[in-house]
Coordinates of C-alpha atoms in Angstrom, one line a residue:
X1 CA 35.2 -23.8 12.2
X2 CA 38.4 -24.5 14.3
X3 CA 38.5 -27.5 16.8
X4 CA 38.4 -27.6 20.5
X5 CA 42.0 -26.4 21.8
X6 CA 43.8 -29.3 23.0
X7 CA 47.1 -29.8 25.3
X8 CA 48.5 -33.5 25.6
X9 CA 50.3 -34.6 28.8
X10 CA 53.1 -36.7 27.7
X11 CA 55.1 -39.4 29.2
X12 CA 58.4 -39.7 30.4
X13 CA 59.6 -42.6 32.8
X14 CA 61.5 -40.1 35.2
X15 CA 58.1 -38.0 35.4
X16 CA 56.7 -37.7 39.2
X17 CA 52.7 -36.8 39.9
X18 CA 54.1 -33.6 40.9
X19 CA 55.3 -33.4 37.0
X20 CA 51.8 -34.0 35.7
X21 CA 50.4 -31.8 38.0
X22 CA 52.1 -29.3 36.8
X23 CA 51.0 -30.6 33.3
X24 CA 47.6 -30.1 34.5
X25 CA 48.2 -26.5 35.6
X26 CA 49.5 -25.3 31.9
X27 CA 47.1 -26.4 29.8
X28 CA 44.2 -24.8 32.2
X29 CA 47.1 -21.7 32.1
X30 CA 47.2 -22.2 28.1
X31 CA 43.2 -22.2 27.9
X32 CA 43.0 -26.0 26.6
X33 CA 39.2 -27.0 26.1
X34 CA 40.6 -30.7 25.5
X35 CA 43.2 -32.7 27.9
X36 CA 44.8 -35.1 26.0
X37 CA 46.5 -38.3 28.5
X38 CA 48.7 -40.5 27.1
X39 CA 47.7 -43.8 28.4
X40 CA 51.5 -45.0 28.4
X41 CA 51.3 -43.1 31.6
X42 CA 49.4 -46.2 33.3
X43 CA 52.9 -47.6 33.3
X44 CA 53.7 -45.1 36.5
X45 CA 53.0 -46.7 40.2
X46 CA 50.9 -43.7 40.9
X47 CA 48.5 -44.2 37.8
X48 CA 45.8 -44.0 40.4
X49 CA 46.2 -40.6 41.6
X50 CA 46.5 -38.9 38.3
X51 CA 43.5 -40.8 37.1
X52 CA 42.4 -38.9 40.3
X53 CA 44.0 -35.5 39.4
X54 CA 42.2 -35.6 35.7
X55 CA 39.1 -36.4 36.9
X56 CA 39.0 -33.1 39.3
X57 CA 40.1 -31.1 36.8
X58 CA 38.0 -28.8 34.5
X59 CA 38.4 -29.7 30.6
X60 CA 37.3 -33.1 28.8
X61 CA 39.8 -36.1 28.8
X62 CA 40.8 -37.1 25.7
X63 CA 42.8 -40.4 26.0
X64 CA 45.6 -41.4 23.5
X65 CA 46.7 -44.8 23.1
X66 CA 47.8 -48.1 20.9
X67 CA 44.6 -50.4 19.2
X68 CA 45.9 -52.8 21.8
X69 CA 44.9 -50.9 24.7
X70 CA 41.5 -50.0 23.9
X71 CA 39.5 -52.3 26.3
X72 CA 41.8 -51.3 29.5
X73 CA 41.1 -48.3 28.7
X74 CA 37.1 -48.4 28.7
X75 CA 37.6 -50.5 31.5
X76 CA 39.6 -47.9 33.4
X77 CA 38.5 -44.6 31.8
X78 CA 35.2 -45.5 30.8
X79 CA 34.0 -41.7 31.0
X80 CA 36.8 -40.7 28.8
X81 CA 35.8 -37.6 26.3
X82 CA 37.5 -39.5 23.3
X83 CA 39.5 -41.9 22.1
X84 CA 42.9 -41.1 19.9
X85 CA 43.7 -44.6 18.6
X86 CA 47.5 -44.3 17.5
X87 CA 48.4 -47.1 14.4
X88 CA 51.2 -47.8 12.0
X89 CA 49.9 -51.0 10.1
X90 CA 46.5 -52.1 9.1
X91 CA 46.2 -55.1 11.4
X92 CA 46.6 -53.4 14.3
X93 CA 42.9 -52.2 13.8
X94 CA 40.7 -54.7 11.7
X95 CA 39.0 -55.9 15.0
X96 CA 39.1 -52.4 17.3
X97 CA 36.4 -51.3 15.6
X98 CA 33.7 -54.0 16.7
X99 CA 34.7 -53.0 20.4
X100 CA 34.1 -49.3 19.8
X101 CA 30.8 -50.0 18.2
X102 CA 29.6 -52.0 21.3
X103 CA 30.0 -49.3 23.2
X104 CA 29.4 -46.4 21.9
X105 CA 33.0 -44.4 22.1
X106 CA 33.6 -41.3 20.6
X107 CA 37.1 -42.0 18.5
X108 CA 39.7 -41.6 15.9
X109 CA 42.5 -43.2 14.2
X110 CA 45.9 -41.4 13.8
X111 CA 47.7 -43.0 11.4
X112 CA 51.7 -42.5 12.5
X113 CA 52.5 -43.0 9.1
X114 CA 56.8 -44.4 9.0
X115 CA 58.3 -46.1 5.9
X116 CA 56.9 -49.3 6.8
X117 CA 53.0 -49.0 6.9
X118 CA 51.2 -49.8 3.7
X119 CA 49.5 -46.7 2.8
X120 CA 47.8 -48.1 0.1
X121 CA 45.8 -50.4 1.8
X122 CA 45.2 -48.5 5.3
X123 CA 43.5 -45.6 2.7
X124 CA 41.4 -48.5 0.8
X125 CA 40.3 -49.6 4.3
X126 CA 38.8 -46.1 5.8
X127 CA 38.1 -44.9 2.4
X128 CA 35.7 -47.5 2.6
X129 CA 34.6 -47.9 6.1
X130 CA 34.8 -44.5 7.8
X131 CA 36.9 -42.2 5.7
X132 CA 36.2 -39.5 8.2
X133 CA 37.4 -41.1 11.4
X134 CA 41.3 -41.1 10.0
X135 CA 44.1 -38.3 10.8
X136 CA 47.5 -38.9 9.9
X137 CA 50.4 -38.0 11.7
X138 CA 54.1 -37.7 10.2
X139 CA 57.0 -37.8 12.9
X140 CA 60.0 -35.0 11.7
X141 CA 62.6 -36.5 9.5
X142 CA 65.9 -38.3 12.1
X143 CA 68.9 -40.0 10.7
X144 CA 68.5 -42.1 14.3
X145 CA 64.8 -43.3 13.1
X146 CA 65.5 -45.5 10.3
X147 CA 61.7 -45.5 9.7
X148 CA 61.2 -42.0 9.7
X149 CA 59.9 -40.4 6.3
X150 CA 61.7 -37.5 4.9
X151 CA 59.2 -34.5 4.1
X152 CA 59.2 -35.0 0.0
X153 CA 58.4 -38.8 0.7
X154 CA 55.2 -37.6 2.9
X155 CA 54.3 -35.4 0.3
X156 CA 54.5 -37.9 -2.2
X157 CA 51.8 -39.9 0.0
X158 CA 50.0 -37.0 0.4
X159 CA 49.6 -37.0 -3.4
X160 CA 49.0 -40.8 -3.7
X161 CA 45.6 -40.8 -1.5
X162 CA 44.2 -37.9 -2.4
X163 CA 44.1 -39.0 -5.8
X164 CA 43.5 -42.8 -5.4
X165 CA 41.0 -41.8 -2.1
X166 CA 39.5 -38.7 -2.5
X167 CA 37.0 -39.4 0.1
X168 CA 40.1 -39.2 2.6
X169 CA 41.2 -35.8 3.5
X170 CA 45.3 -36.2 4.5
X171 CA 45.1 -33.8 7.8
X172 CA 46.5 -33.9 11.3
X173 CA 44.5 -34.6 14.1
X174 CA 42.9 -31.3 15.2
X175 CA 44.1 -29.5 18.0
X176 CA 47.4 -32.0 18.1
X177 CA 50.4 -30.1 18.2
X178 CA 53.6 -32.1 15.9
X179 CA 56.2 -33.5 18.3
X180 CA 60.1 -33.0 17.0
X181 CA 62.3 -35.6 18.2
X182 CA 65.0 -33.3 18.2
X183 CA 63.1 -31.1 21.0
X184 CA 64.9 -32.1 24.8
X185 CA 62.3 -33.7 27.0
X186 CA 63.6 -31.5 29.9
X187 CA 62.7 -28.3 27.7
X188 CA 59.8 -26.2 29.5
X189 CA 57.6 -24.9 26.7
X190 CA 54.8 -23.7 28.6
X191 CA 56.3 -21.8 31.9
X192 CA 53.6 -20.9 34.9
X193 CA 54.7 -17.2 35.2
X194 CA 51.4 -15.4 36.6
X195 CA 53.5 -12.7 38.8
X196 CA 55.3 -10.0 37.3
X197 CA 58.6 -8.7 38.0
X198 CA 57.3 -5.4 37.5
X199 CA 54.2 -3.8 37.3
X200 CA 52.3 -0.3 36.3
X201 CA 48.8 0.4 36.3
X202 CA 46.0 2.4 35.8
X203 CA 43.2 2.7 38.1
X204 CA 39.4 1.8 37.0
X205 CA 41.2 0.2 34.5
X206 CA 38.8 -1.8 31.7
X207 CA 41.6 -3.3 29.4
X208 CA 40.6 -3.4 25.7
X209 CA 43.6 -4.0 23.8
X210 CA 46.8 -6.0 25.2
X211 CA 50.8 -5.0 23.6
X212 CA 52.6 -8.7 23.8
X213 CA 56.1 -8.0 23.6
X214 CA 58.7 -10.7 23.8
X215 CA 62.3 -8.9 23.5
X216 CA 65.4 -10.1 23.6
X217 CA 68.6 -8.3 24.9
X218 CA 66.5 -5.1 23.3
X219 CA 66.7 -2.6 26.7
X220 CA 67.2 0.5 24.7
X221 CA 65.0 0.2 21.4
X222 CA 62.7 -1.4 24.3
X223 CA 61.8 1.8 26.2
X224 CA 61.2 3.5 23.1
X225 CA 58.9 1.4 21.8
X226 CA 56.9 1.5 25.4
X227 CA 57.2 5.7 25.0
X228 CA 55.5 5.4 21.5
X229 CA 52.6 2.8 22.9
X230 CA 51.8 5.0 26.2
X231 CA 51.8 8.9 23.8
X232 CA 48.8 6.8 22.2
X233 CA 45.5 9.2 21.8
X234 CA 43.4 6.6 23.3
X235 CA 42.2 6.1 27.1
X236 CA 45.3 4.5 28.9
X237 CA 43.2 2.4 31.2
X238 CA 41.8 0.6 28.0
X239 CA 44.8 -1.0 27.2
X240 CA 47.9 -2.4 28.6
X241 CA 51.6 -3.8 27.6
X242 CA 52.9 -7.3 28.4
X243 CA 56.5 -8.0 28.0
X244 CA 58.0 -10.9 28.0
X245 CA 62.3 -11.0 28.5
X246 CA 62.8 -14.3 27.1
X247 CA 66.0 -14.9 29.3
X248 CA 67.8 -11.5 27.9
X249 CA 71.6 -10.4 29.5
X250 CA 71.5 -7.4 28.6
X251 CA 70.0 -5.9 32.2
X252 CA 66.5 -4.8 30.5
X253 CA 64.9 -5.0 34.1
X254 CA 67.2 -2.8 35.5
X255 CA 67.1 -0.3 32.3
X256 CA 63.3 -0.5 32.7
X257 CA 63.2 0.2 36.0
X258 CA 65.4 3.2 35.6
X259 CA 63.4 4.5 32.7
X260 CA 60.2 4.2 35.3
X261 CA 61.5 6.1 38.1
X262 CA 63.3 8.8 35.4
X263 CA 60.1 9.1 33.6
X264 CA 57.3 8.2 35.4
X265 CA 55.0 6.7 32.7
X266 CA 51.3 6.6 33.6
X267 CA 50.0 3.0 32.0
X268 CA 49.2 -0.2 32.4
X269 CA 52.4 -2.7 32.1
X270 CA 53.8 -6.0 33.1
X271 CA 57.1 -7.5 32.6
X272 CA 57.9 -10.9 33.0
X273 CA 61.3 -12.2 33.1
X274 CA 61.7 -16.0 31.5
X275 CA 64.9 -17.6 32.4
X276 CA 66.8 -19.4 29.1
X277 CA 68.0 -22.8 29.8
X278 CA 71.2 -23.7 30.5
X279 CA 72.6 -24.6 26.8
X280 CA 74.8 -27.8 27.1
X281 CA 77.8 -28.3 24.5
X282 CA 76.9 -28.6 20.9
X283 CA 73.1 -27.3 21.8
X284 CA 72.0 -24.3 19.8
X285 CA 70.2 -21.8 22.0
X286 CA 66.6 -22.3 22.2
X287 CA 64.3 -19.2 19.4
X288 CA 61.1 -18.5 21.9
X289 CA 59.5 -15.6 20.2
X290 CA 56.5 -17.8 20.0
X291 CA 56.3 -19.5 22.9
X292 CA 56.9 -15.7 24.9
X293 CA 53.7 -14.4 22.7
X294 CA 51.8 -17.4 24.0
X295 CA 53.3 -16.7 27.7
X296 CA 51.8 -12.6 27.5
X297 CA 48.7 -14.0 25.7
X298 CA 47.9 -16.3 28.7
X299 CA 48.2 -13.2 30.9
X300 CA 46.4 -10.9 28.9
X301 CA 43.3 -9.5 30.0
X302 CA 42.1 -7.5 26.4
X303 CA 39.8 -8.8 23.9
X304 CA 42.4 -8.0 21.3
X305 CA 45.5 -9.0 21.1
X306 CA 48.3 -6.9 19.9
X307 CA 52.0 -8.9 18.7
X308 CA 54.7 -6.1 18.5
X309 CA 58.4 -7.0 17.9
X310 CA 60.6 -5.0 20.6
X311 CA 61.6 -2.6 18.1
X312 CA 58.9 -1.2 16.4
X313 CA 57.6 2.2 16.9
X314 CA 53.7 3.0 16.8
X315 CA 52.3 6.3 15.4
X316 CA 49.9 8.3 17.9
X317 CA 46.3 6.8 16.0
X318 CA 47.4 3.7 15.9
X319 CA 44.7 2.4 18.2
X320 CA 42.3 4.3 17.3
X321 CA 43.0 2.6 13.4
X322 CA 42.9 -0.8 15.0
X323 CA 40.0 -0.2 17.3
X324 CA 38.0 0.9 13.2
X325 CA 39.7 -1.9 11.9
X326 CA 38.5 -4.5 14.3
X327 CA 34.7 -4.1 13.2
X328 CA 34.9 -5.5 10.0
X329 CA 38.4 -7.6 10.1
X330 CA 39.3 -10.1 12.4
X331 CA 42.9 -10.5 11.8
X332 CA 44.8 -6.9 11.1
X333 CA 48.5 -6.6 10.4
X334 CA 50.3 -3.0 9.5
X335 CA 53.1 -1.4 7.2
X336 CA 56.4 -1.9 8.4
X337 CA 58.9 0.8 7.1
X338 CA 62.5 0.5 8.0
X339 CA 64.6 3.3 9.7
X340 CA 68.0 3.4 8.8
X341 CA 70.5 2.1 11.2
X342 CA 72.3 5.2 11.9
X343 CA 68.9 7.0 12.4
X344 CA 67.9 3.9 14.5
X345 CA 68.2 5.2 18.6
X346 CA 67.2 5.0 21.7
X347 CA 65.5 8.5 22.0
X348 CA 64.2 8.9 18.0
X349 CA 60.2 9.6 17.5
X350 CA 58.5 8.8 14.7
X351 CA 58.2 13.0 14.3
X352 CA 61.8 13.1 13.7
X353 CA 62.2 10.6 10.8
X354 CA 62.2 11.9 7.3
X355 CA 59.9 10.1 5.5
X356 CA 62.0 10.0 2.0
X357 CA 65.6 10.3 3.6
X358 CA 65.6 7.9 6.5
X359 CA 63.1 5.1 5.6
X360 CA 63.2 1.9 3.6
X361 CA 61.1 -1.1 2.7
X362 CA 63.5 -4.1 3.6
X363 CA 63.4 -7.5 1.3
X364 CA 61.6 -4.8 -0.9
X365 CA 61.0 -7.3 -3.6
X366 CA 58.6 -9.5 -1.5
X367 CA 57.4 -6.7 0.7
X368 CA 57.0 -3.7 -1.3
X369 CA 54.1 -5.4 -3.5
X370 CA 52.2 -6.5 -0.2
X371 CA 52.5 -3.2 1.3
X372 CA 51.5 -1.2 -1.7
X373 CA 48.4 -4.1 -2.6
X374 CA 45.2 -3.0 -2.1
X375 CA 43.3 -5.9 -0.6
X376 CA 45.3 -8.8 1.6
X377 CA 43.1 -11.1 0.9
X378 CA 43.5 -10.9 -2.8
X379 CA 47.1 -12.3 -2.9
X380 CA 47.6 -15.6 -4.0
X381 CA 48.7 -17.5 -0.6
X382 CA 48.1 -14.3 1.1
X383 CA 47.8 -15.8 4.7
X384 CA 52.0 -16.4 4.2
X385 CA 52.6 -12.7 4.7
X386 CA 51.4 -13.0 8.4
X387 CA 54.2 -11.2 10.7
X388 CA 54.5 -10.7 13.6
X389 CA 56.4 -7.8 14.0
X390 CA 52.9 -5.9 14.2
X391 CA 49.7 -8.4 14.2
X392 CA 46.3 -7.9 16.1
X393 CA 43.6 -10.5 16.5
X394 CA 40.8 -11.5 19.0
X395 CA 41.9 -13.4 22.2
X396 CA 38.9 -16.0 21.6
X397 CA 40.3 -16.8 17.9
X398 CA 43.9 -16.7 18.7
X399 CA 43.3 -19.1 21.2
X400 CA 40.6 -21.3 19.8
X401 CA 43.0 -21.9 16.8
X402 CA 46.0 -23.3 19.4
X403 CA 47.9 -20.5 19.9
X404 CA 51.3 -20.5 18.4
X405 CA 52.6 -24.3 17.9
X406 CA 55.3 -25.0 20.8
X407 CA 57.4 -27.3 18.1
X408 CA 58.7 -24.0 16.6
X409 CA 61.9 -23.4 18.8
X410 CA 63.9 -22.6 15.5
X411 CA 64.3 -19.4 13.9
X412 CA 60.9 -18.9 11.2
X413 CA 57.2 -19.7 10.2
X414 CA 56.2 -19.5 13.9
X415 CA 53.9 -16.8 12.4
X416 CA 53.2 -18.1 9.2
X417 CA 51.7 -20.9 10.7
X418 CA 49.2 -19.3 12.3
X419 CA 48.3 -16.7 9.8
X420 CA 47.5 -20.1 7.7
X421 CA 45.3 -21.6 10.7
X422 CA 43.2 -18.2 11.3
X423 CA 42.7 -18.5 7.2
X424 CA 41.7 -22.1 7.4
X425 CA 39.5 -20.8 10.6
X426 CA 37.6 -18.2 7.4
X427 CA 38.4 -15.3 9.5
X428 CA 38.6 -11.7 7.3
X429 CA 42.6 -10.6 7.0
X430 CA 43.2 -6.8 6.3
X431 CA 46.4 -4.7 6.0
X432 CA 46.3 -1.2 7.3
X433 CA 47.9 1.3 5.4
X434 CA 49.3 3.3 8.6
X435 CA 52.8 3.3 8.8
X436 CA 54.6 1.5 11.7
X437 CA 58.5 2.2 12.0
X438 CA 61.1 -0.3 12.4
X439 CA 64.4 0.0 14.4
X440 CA 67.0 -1.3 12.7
X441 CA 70.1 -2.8 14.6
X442 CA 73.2 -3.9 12.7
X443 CA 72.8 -6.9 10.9
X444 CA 75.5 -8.5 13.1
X445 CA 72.8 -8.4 16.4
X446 CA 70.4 -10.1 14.5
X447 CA 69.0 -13.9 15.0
X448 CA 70.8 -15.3 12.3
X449 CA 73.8 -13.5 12.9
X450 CA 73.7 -11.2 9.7
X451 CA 74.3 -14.5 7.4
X452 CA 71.7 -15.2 4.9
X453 CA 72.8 -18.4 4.4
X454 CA 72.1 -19.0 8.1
X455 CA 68.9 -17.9 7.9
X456 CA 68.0 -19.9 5.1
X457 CA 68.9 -22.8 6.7
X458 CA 67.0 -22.1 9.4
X459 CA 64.0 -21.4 7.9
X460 CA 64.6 -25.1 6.0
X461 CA 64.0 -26.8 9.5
X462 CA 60.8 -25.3 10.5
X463 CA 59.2 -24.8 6.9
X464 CA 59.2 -28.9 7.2
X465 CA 57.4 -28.5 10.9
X466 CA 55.1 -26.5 9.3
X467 CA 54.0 -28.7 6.4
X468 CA 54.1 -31.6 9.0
X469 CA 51.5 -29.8 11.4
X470 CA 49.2 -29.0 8.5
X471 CA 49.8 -31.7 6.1
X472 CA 48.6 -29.1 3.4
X473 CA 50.4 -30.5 -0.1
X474 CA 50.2 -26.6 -1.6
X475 CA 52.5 -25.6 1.5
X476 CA 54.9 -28.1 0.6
X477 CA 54.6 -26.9 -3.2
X478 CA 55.1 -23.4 -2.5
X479 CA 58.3 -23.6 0.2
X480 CA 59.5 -26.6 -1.9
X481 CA 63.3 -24.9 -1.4
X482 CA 63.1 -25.6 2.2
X483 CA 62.2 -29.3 1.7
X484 CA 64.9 -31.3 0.5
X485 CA 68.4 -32.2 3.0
X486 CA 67.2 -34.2 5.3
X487 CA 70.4 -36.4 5.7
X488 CA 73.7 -36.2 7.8
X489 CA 74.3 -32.9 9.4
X490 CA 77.7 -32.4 7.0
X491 CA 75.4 -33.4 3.9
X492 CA 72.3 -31.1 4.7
X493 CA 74.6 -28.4 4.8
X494 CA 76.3 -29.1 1.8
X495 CA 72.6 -29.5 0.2
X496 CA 71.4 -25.9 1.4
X497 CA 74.3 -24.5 0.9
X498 CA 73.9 -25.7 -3.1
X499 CA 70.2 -24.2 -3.3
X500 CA 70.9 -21.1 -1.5
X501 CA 73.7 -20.2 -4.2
X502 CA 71.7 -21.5 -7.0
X503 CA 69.0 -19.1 -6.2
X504 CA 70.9 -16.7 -5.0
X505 CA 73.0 -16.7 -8.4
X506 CA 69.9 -15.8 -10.4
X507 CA 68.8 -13.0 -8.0
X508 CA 71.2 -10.3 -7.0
X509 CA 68.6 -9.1 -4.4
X510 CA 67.3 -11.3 -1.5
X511 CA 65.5 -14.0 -2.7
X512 CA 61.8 -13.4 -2.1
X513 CA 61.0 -17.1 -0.7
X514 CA 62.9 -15.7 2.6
X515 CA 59.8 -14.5 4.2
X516 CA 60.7 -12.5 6.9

């Protein structure tokens, strides 16, 4: 069972109503069952009207604050859904509790665990008292946070109370999304786009299936793809494409627009154009591949959900496979087969590729086992295989799990991350044997700019995010290469730079812990 979707509206001094407003707006945009306020927002001057503002709105109010300001909040806020008590040290509770009992509060108590709270006790306490009413919440490693934990010391805690307090379960609060201090407050991870900057359709149109495609300076792979999607043999007004241009340069609008009026596609299709912000000096560009799939999926309008990279080609029964698939799987992905670069244009069908001349698996090592496995399921850690490049699931689960986690603005595990939250949801995985093709650009236009290394040191910053948001001590086991170097920017690099060669030293081929 996965918990109420939830979407917390944060505080910053420089907010305006107008901000939280708009707050308000994106997680009714985003679905969110469960509104969660942060009650440091009673600092503002115009507490009042967004007191106001919640209580017009349709979800349940969830209120987060410190043991401290418990009984102005039940004075306040008495008709607040629940309670999210945030603590660091044991005393900060020991007389909460008598309060909540009086009247009668639906609560919990997120422990933000730093380097000075004594774990040992805290887990005697609940283990003891209410060893269900306790979440735990770990902060990302920052060299500016002297009491920040680095990820091997949280696992190490981890270890420590489940063995010592096995009536504790070490997990996040549900629905809570990890915060990274190193994400800019001004950052928009949730943008209102409802119009379109262009737009096809069908008419009589009852949309089963949704495309989400976020795409990148992709315009000519891009129109390929949507010629594949549209020669489908399946009803065009039962399904639709959603692309998202998350902030591209490359004039895809205009090359889309052109292929429209050159080729006059009959289909259902939106694109949506998301500006990138402006990067200031020594700012890496912002990765959005998630946070675009969440964008199409809050203006999809199919029960099933279908994330396709920008550059892969679907075969003419590929809905129809999907549409068998879907009645007894809930979460389908498909066999990705790579089409050699110089075989890789604009205009190239999947009837012109030669099967044995002009395909290959890439990262064959890692993927060539999956692909040729005969039940998903039957892998160990099987959910870690979840791609993107070619997923389908249902709207309702996709959403009911919390979509994909808007901490992940690095390259990596975006995906992986929810694969492991729609298996710790029970839901039945399944690989289709069809064949989806691959574009293949030159390694130089990739994401991590052809370098390995780069990539591995990517995927070192948001493997941590994702054992943080689960607090799962096998997901720290099995990506244990990505844990470590969490000191000085010069150091870390150093540190990586030291594993990746190690490993890479023992296997000539890429290493099979890079999982994409």
């Amino acid at each position: 069972m996965s918990a109420p979707s939830l979407y917390t509206l944060r505080y910053h001094p420089n907010k305006k109503i107008e901000d939280y407003g708009r707050g308000i707006l994106k997680a009714q945009f985003a679905q969110a069952q469960i509104l969660q306020l942060d009650w440091t927002c009673s600092r503002h001057n115009f507490f009042e009207d967004l007191l106001k503002a919640l209580r017009e709105c349709s979800m349940l109010i969830a209120v987060r604050c410190n043991p401290t300001d418990v009984p102005e909040v039940l004075k306040i806020f008495p008709e607040a859904y629940e309670l999210h008590i945030y603590f660091s040290y044991l005393t900060q509770i020991q007389n909460v509790e008598e309060i909540l009992k009086t009247k009668n509060v639906r609560h919990s108590f997120v422990l933000n665990g730093n380097r000075n709270s004594d774990f040992t006790n805290i887990a005697k306490y609940f283990s003891e008292a209410f060893p269900q009413k306790i979440y735990f919440n770990f902060l990302t490693f920052s060299s500016k946070n002297p009491e920040s934990l680095r990820t091997r010391e949280v696992a190490k805690i981890i270890e420590l109370i489940e063995k010592n307090f096995p009536a504790i379960a070490v997990k996040p609060l549900p629905g809570i999304e990890l915060w990274d201090q190193n994400i800019s407050e001004d950052l928009d991870l949730e943008p209102l786009l409802k119009s379109p900057n262009i737009e096809l359709s069908v008419p009589n149109g009852s949309i089963e299936f949704s495309f989400i495609i976020p795409t990148h300076n992709s315009k000519y792979f891009l129109s390929n793809v949507i010629a594949h999607i549209l020669k489908q043999d399946f009803p065009l007004q039962k399904f639709e494409i959603i692309i998202i241009d998350d902030g591209g340069t490359d004039g895809t609008q205009l090359h889309l627009e052109s292929y429209i009026r050159s080729e006059r596609p009959a289909g259902n299709l939106r694109y949506f154009y998301w500006p990138k912000p402006v990067v200031k000096p020594f700012e890496k560009p912002v990765f959005r591949a998630g946070l675009c799939r969440n964008l199409g999926a809050n203006n999809a309008k199919g029960k099933y959900l279908i994330f396709l990279d920008s550059d892969i080609l679907t075969p003419r029964n590929f809905l129809l496979d999907l549409q068998s698939c879907f009645t007894q799987h809930d979460v389908i992905q498909y066999v990705r087969h790579h089409i050699l670069p110089e075989k890789s244009t604009s205009y190239v069908t999947a009837e012109m590729v030669n099967p044995k001349k002009d395909l290959y698996i890439e990262e064959e090592s890692y993927w060539g086992p999956y692909f040729k496995h005969p039940r998903w399921p039957e892998i160990s850690f099987f959910w870690k295989y979840t791609c993107t490049y070619c997923l389908a699931v249902r709207r309702d689960d996709f959403f009911s799990v919390g979509r994909f986690r808007r901490a992940f603005v690095s390259y990596g595990f975006e995906d992986t991350d929810l694969g492991y939250r729609l298996y710790k949801k029970g839901l039945r995985f399944h690989l289709s044997k069809l064949v989806t093709l691959h574009l293949t650009p030159p390694s130089a236009a990739m994401n991590s700019g052809g370098s390995e290394y780069k990539r591995f040191l990517a995927l070192s910053k948001t493997a941590k995010i994702f054992f943080l948001s689960n607090l799962d001590i096998e997901i720290y086991k099995h990506f244990v290469n990505y844990m470590g170097g969490e000191r000085d920017l010069v150091k870390e690099s150093f540190y990586f730079l030291g594993k990746f060669l190690k490993r890479f030293s023992r296997e000539p081929k890429k290493s099979e812990a890079l999982i994409r």
